[in-house]
Coordinates of C-alpha atoms in Angstrom, one line a residue:
M140 CA 0.0 0.0 0.0
P141 CA 1.8 3.0 -1.1
L142 CA 0.8 6.4 0.2
M143 CA 1.0 8.4 -3.1
R144 CA 1.5 12.2 -2.8
I145 CA 1.3 14.1 -6.1
D146 CA 2.6 17.6 -6.2
M147 CA 1.6 19.9 -9.1
I148 CA 1.4 23.5 -10.1
K149 CA -2.1 25.0 -9.7
G150 CA -4.3 25.4 -12.8
R151 CA -5.4 21.9 -13.7
S152 CA -9.1 21.2 -14.0
K153 CA -10.9 18.9 -11.6
K154 CA -11.3 16.4 -14.4
E155 CA -7.6 16.3 -15.2
I156 CA -6.7 15.9 -11.5
K157 CA -9.1 13.0 -11.3
E158 CA -7.6 11.4 -14.4
I159 CA -4.1 11.7 -13.0
L160 CA -5.3 10.0 -9.8
D161 CA -7.2 7.3 -11.6
I162 CA -4.3 6.6 -14.0
S163 CA -1.7 6.5 -11.3
Y164 CA -3.8 4.2 -9.1
K165 CA -4.4 1.8 -12.1
V166 CA -0.7 1.6 -12.9
A167 CA 0.2 1.2 -9.2
T168 CA -2.4 -1.6 -8.8
D169 CA -1.0 -3.4 -11.8
E170 CA 2.7 -2.9 -11.3
L171 CA 3.0 -2.8 -7.5
H172 CA 0.4 -5.5 -7.0
L173 CA -2.0 -3.6 -4.7
L174 CA -4.9 -5.2 -2.9
P175 CA -8.5 -4.0 -3.5
R176 CA -9.3 -0.6 -1.9
D177 CA -5.5 -0.1 -1.3
R178 CA -5.8 3.5 -2.5
Y179 CA -4.2 6.4 -0.6
Q180 CA -3.6 9.5 -2.8
V181 CA -3.1 13.1 -1.8
V182 CA -2.8 16.0 -4.3
T183 CA -1.1 19.2 -3.3
Q184 CA -1.2 22.1 -5.7
H185 CA 1.4 24.9 -5.6
E186 CA 2.0 28.3 -7.0
P187 CA 4.5 28.2 -9.9
E188 CA 7.3 29.7 -7.7
E189 CA 6.8 27.0 -5.1
M190 CA 8.0 24.1 -7.3
I191 CA 11.4 24.0 -8.8
I192 CA 12.0 20.6 -10.4
W193 CA 15.2 20.5 -12.3
D194 CA 16.7 17.5 -14.1
V195 CA 20.1 16.7 -12.6
G196 CA 21.7 17.6 -15.9
L197 CA 19.7 15.0 -17.9
G198 CA 18.5 17.5 -20.4
L199 CA 14.8 17.1 -19.5
E200 CA 12.6 20.0 -20.6
R201 CA 10.0 20.6 -17.8
T202 CA 6.8 22.6 -18.3
D203 CA 4.2 24.0 -15.9
K204 CA 2.5 20.5 -16.2
V205 CA 5.3 18.9 -14.1
L206 CA 4.2 16.2 -11.6
L207 CA 6.1 15.0 -8.6
F208 CA 5.0 11.6 -7.4
S209 CA 6.3 10.7 -3.9
L210 CA 5.3 7.2 -2.8
T211 CA 5.9 5.8 0.7
S212 CA 5.6 2.1 0.5
S213 CA 6.5 -1.3 2.0
P214 CA 9.5 -2.6 0.1
R215 CA 9.0 -3.4 -3.5
E216 CA 11.0 -5.4 -6.0
E217 CA 13.3 -3.3 -8.3
I218 CA 11.7 -4.7 -11.4
D219 CA 8.2 -3.7 -10.1
K220 CA 9.5 -0.2 -9.5
E221 CA 11.0 0.0 -12.9
H222 CA 7.8 -1.2 -14.5
F223 CA 5.8 1.3 -12.4
Y224 CA 8.0 4.2 -13.5
K225 CA 7.9 3.2 -17.2
N226 CA 4.2 2.4 -17.3
L227 CA 3.0 5.4 -15.3
V228 CA 4.8 7.8 -17.6
K229 CA 3.4 6.0 -20.6
A230 CA -0.2 5.9 -19.3
L231 CA -0.1 9.6 -18.4
H232 CA 1.3 10.5 -21.8
E233 CA -1.2 8.3 -23.7
G234 CA -4.2 9.1 -21.5
I235 CA -3.9 12.9 -21.0
G236 CA -0.9 14.1 -23.0
I237 CA 1.5 14.7 -20.1
S238 CA 5.1 14.8 -21.4
P239 CA 7.3 12.0 -20.0
A240 CA 9.9 14.7 -19.1
D241 CA 7.2 16.2 -16.8
V242 CA 6.9 13.2 -14.5
M243 CA 9.3 12.7 -11.6
I244 CA 8.8 9.7 -9.2
N245 CA 10.3 8.9 -5.9
I246 CA 9.6 5.8 -3.8
T247 CA 10.6 5.6 -0.1
S248 CA 10.4 2.2 1.6
N249 CA 9.3 1.6 5.1
T250 CA 8.1 -1.4 7.2
K251 CA 4.8 -2.8 8.4
A252 CA 5.4 -1.2 11.8
D253 CA 5.3 2.2 10.2
W254 CA 1.6 2.1 9.3
S255 CA -1.6 2.8 11.2
F256 CA -4.8 3.0 9.1
G257 CA -6.9 4.3 11.9
N258 CA -8.1 3.8 15.5
G259 CA -4.6 4.1 16.8
E260 CA -3.7 0.5 15.8
A261 CA -0.9 -1.0 13.9
Q262 CA -3.1 -3.2 11.7
F263 CA -0.2 -5.0 10.1
L264 CA 1.2 -5.9 13.5
N265 CA -2.0 -6.9 15.3
G266 CA -3.2 -9.2 12.5
K267 CA -6.1 -7.2 11.1
L268 CA -4.2 -6.8 7.8

């Protein structure tokens, strides 16, 4: 279950934001092997001057449509991460025209002890999940 945070510059329509959420959830479900209803997504919109996303000298041309996906997740196989990166960019480009250069993704791993889904419980540790 990744917690998926998506940072973007303000100005997208509600429809486009929903499409970004739905596409990214579908790709995560397929490539990271999510369980049903394993969906935790948060969008944060920023003023243009609040997001500076350069390219580490890779020659990527960013636009004001740049998206930063930050996932916090239990450990994943490297091949699954690579497929997620590739297929998320492809699906966003084919589905709503977002340039592959405008998609940055980061995955931070944690353990089952690092999650509580509510009620002050560690559901992975107490056997509820």
